[in-house]
Short mmCIF file of N, CA and C in Angstrom, two decimals:
data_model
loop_
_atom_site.label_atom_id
_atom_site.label_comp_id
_atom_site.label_asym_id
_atom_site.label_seq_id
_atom_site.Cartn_x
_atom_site.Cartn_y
_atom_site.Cartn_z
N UNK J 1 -15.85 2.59 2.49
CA UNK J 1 -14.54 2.54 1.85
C UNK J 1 -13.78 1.28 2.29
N UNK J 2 -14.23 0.93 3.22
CA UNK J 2 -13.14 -0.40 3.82
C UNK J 2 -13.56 -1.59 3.06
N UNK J 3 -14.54 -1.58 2.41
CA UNK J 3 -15.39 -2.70 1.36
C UNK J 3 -14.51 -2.64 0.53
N UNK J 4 -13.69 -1.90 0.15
CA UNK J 4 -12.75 -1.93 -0.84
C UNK J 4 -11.03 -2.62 -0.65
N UNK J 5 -11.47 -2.63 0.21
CA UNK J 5 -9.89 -3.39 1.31
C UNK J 5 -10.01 -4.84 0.71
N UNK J 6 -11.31 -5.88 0.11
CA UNK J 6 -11.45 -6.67 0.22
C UNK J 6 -11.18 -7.36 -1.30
N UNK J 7 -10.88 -6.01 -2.47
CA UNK J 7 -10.78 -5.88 -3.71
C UNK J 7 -9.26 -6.27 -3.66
N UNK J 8 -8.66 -5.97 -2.99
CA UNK J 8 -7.18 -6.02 -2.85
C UNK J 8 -6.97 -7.26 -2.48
N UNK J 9 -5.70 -7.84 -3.35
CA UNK J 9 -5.45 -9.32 -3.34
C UNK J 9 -4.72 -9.56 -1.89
N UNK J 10 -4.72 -10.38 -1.21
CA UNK J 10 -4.68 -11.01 0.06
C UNK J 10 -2.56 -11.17 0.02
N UNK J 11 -2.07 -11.21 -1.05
CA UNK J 11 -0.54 -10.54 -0.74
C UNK J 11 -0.33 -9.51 -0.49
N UNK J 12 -0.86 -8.53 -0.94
CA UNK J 12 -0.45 -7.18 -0.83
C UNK J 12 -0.96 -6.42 -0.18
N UNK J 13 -0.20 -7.25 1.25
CA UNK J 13 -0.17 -6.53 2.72
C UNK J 13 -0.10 -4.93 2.70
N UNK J 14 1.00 -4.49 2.71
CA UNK J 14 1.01 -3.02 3.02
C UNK J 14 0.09 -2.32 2.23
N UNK J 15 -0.71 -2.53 0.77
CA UNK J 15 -1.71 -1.88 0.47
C UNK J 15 -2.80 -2.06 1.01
N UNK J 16 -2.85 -3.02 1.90
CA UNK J 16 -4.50 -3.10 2.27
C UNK J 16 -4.38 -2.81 3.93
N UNK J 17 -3.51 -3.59 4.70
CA UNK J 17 -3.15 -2.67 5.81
C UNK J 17 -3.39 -1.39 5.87
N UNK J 18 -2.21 -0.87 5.04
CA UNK J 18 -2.10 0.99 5.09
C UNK J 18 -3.85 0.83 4.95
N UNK J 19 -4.74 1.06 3.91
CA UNK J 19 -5.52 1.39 3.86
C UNK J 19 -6.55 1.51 4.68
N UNK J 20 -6.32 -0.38 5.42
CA UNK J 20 -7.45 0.01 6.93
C UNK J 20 -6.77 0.91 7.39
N UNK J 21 -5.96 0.54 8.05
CA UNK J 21 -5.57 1.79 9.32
C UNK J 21 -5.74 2.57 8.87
N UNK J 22 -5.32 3.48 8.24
CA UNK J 22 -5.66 4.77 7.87
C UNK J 22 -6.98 5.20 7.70
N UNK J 23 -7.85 4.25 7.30
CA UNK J 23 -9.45 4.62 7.67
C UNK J 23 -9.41 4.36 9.13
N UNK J 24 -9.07 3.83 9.86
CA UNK J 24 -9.41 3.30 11.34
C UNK J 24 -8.91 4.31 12.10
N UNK J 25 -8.22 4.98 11.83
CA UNK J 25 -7.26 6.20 12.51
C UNK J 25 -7.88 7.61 12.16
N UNK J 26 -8.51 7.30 10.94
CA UNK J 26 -9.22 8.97 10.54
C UNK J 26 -10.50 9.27 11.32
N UNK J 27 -11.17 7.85 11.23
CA UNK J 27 -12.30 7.58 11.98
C UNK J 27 -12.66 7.96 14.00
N UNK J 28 -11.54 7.18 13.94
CA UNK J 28 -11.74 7.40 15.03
C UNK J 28 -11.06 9.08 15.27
N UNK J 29 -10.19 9.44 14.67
CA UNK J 29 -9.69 10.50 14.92
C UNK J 29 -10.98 11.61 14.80
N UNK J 30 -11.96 11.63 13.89
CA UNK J 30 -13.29 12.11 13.70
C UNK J 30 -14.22 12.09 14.72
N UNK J 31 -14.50 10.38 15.13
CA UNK J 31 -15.02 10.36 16.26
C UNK J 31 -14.80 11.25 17.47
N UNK J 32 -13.25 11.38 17.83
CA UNK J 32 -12.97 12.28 19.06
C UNK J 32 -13.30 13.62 18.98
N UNK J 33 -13.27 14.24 17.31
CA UNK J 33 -13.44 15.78 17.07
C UNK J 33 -14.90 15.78 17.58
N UNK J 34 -15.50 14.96 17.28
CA UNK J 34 -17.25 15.25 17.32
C UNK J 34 -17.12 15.02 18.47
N UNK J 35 -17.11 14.25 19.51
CA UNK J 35 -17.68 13.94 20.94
C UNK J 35 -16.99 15.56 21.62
N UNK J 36 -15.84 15.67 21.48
CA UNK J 36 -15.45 16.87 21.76
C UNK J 36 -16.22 18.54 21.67
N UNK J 37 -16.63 18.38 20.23
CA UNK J 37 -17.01 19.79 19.60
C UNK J 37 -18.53 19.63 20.14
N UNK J 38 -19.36 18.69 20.06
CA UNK J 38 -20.56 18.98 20.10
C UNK J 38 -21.13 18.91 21.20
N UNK J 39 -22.22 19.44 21.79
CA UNK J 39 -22.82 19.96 23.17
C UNK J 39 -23.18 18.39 23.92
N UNK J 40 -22.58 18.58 25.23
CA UNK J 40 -23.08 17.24 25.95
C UNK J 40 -24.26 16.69 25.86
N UNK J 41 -25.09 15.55 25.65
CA UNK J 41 -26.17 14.66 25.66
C UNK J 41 -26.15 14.16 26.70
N UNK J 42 -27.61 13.03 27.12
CA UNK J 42 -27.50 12.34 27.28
C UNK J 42 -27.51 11.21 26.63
N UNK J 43 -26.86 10.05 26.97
CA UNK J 43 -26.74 9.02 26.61
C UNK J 43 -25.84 9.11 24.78
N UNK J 44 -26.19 8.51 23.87
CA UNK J 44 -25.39 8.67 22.85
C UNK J 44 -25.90 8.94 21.52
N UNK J 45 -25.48 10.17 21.12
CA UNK J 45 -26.09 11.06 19.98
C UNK J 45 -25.83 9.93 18.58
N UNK J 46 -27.15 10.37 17.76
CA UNK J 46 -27.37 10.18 16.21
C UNK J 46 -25.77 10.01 15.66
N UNK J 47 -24.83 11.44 15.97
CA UNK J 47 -23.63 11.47 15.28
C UNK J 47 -22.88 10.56 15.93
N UNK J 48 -22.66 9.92 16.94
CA UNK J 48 -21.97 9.16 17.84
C UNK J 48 -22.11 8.00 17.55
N UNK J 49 -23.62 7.44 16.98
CA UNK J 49 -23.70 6.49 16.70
C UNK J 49 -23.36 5.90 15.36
N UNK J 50 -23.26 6.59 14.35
CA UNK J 50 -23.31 6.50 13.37
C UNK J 50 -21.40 6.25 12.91
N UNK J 51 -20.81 7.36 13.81
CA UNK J 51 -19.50 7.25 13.64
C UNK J 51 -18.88 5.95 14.38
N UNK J 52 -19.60 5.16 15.55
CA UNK J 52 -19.31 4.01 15.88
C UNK J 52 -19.59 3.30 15.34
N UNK J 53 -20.51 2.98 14.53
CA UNK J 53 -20.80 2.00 13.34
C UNK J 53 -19.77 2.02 12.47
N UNK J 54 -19.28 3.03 11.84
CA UNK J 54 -18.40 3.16 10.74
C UNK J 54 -16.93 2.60 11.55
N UNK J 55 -16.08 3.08 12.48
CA UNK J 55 -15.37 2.47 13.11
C UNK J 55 -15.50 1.12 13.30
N UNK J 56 -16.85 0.56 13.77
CA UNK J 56 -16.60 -1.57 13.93
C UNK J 56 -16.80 -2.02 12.56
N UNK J 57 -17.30 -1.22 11.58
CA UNK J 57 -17.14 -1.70 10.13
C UNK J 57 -15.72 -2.02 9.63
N UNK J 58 -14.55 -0.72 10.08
CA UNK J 58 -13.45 -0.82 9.41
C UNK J 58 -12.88 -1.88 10.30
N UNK J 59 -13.38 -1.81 11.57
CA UNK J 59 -12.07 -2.68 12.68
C UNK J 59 -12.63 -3.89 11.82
N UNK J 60 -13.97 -4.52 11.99
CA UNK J 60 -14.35 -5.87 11.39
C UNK J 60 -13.29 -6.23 9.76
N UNK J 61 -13.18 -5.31 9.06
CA UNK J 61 -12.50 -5.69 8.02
C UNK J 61 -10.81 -5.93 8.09
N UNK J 62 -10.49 -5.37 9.69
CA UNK J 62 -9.38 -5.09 9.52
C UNK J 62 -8.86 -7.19 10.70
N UNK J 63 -10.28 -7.63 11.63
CA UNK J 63 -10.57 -8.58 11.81
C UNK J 63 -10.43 -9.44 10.89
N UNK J 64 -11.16 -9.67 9.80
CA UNK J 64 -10.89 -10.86 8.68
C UNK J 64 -9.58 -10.83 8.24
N UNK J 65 -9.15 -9.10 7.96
CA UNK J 65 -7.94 -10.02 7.21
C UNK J 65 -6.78 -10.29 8.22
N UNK J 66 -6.77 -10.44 9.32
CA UNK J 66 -5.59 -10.48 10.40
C UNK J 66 -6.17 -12.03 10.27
N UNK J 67 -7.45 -12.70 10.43
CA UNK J 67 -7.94 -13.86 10.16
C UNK J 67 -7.45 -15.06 9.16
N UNK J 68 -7.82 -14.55 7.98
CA UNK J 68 -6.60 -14.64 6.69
C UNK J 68 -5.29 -14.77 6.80
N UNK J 69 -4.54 -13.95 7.15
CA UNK J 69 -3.36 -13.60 7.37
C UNK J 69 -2.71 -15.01 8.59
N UNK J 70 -3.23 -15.22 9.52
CA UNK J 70 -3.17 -15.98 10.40
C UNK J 70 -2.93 -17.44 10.23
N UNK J 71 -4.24 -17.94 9.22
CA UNK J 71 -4.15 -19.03 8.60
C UNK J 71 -3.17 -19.57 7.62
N UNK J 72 -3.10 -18.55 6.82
CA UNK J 72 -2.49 -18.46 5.48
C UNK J 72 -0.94 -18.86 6.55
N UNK J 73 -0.49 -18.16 7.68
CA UNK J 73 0.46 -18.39 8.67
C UNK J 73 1.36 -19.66 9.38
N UNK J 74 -0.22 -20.39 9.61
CA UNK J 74 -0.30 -21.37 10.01
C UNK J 74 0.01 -23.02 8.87
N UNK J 75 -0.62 -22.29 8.04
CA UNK J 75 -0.57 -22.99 6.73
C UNK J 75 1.10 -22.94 6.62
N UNK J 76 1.29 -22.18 6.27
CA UNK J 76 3.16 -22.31 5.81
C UNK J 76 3.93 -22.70 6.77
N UNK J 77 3.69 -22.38 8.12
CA UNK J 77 4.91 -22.98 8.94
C UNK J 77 4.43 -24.56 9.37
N UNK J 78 3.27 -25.12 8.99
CA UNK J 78 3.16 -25.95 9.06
C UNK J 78 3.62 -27.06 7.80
N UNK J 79 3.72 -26.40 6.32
CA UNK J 79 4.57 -26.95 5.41
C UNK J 79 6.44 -26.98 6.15
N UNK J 80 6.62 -26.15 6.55
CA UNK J 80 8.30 -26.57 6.90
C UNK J 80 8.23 -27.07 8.31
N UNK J 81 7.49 -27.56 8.35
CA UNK J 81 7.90 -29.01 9.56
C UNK J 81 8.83 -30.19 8.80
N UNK J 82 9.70 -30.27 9.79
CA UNK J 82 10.50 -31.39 9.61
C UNK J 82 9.34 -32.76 10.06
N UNK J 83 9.22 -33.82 8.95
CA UNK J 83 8.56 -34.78 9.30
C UNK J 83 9.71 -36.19 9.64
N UNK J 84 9.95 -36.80 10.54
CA UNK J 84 11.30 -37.79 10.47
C UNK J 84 10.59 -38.69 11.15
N UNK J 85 11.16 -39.62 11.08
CA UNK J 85 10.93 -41.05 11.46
C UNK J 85 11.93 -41.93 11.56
N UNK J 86 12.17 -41.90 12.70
CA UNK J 86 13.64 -43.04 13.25
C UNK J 86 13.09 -44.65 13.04
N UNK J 87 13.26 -45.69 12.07
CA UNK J 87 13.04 -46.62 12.22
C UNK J 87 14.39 -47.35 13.03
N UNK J 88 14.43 -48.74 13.02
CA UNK J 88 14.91 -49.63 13.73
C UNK J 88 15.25 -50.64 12.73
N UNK J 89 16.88 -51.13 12.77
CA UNK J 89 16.93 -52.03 11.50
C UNK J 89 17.70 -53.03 12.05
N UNK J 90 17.85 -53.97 12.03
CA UNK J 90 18.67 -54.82 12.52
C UNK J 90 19.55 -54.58 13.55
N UNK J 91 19.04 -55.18 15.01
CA UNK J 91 19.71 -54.69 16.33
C UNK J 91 20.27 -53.21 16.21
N UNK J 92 20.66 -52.21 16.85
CA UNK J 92 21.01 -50.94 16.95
C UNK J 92 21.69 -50.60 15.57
N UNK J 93 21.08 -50.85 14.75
CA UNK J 93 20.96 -50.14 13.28
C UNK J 93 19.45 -49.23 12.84
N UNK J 94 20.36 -47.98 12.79
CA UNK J 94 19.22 -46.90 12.91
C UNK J 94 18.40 -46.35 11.61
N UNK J 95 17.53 -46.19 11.01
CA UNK J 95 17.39 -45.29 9.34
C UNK J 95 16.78 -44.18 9.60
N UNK J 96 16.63 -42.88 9.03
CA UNK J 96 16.09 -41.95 9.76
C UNK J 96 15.28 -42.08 8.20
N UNK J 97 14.09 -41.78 7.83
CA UNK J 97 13.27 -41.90 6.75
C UNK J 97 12.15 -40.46 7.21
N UNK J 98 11.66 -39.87 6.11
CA UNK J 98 11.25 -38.63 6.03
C UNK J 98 9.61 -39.48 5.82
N UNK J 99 8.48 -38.63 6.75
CA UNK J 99 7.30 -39.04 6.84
C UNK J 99 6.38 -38.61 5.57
N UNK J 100 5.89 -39.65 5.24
CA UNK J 100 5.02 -39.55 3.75
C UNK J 100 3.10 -38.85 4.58
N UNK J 101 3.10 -37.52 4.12
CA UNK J 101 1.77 -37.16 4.54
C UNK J 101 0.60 -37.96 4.38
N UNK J 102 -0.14 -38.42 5.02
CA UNK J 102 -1.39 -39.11 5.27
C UNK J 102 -2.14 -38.61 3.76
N UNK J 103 -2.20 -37.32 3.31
CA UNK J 103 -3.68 -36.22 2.65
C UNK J 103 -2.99 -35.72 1.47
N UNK J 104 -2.89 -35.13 0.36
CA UNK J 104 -2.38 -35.03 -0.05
C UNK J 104 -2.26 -33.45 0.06
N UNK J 105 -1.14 -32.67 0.23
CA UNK J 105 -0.97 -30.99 0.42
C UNK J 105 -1.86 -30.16 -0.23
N UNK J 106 -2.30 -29.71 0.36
CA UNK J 106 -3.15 -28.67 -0.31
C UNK J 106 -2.30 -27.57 -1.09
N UNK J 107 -2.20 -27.24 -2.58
CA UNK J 107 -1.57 -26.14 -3.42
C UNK J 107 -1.74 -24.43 -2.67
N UNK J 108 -1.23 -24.00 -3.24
CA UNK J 108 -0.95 -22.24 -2.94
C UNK J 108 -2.11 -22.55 -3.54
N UNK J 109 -2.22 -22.29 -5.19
CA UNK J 109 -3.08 -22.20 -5.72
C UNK J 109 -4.53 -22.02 -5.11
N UNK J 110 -4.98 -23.48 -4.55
CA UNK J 110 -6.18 -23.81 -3.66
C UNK J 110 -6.36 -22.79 -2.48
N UNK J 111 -5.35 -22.48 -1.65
CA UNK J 111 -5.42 -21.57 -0.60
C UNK J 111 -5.55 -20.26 -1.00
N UNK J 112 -4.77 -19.85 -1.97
CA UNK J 112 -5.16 -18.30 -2.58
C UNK J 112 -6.60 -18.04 -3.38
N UNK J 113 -7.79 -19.51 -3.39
CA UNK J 113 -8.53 -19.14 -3.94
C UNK J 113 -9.60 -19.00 -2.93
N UNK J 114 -9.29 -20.20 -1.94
CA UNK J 114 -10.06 -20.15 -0.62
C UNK J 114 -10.16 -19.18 -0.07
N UNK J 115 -8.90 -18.00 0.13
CA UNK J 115 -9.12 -16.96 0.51
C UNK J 115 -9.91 -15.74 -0.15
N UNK J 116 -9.94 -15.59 -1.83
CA UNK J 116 -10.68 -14.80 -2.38
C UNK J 116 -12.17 -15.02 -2.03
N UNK J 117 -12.51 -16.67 -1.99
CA UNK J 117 -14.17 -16.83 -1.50
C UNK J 117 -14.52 -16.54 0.00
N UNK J 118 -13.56 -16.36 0.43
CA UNK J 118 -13.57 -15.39 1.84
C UNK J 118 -14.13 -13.86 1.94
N UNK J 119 -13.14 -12.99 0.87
CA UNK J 119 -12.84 -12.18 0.70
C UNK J 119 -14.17 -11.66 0.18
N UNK J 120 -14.58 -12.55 -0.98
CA UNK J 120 -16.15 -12.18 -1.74
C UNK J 120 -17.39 -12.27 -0.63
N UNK J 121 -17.23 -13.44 0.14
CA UNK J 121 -18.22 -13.15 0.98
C UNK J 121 -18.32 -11.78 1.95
N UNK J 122 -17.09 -11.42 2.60
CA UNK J 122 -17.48 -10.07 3.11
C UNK J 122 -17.36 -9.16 2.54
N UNK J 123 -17.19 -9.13 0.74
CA UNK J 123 -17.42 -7.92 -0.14
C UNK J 123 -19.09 -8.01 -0.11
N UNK J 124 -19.19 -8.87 0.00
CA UNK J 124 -21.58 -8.95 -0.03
C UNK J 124 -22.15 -8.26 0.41
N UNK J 125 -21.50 -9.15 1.53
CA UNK J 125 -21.81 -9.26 3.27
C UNK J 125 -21.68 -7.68 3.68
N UNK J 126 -20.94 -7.29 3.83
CA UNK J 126 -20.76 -5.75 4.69
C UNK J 126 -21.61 -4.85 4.46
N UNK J 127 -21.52 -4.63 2.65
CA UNK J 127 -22.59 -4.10 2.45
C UNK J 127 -23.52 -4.10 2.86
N UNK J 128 -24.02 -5.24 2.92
CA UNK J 128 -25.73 -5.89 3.16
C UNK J 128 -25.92 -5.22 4.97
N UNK J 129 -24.91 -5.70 5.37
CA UNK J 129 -25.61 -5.00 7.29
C UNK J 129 -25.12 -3.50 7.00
N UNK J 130 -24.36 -3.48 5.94
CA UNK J 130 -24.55 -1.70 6.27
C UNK J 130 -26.03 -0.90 5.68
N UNK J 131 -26.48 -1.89 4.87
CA UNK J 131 -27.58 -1.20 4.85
C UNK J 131 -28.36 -1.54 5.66
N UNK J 132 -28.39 -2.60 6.10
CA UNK J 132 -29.58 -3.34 7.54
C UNK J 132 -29.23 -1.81 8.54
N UNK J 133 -27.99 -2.20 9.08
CA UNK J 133 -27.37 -0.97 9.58
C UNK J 133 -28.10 0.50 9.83
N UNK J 134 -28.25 1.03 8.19
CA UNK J 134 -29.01 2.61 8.02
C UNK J 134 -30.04 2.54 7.93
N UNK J 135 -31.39 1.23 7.67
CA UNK J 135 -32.64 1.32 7.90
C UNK J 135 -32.74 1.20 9.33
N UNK J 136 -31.97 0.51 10.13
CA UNK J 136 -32.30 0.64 11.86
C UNK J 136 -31.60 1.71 12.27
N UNK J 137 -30.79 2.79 11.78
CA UNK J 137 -30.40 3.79 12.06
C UNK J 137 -31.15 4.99 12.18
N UNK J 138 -31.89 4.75 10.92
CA UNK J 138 -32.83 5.91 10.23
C UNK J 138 -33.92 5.91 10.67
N UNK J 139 -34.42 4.62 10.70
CA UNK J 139 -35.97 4.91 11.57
C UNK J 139 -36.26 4.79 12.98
N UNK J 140 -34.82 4.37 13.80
CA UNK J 140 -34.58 5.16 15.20
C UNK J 140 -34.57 6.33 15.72
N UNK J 141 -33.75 7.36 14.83
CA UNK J 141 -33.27 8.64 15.00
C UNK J 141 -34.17 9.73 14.26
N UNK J 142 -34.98 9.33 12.79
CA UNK J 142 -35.46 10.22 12.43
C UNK J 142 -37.15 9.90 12.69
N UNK J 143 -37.56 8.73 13.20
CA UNK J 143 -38.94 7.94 13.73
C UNK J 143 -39.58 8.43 15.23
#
């Protein structure tokens, strides 16, 4: 279900937030019922493992987009920098002139798309080790 976190456009924080957490919180809240309810082992049961997998799946998704989020962060407060430049003009005559960027700015546009090819790669991606995931799951536990 957290593969679906990644369907959700990269503004709309509180829908995709709420959504991890709330898988991350059920999960683990699950996790504790089972370690609780079921008879001591040693070392760490089929169900234990399986529910820890599902938990670093959601935390990992909940990783990229704090990732995202970060940049996308960095990106904007780095547009409202004051750029100035005190030149020097004839003996203690001062000009204060605004700094012309070296590169040319990268658009929203460009960054909101950079982030969807983010986004697509770990819509693939997750999948793909979750199934790597249940063939080394399955022929551990039931092998």
């Amino acid at each position: 279900v957290s593969w679906i976190s990644f369907l959700i456009p990269m503004d709309v924080i509180p829908g995709r937030m709420a959504l991890l957490v709330t898988l991350f919180l059920v999960l683990v809240n699950i996790f504790n019922t089972v370690t609780t309810n079921t008879p001591k082992a040693e070392g760490l049961t089929a169900i234990e493992a399986w529910m820890l997998a599902c938990i670093l799946f959601v935390f990992g998704a909940l990783i990229e987009y704090a990732a995202i989020l970060f940049k996308k962060q960095r990106y904007v407060s780095g547009q409202h920098r004051v750029n100035l430049k005190i030149v020097c003009k004839e003996n203690f005559k001062y000009e204060v002139q605004e700094k012309s960027p070296a590169n040319q700015a990268v658009t929203m546009q460009q960054l909101a798309e950079e982030y969807w090819r983010i986004d697509k790669f770990f819509l693939k991606s997750f999948p793909i080790l979750f199934f790597i995931f249940n063939i080394i799951y399955w022929l551990a536990f039931i092998l």
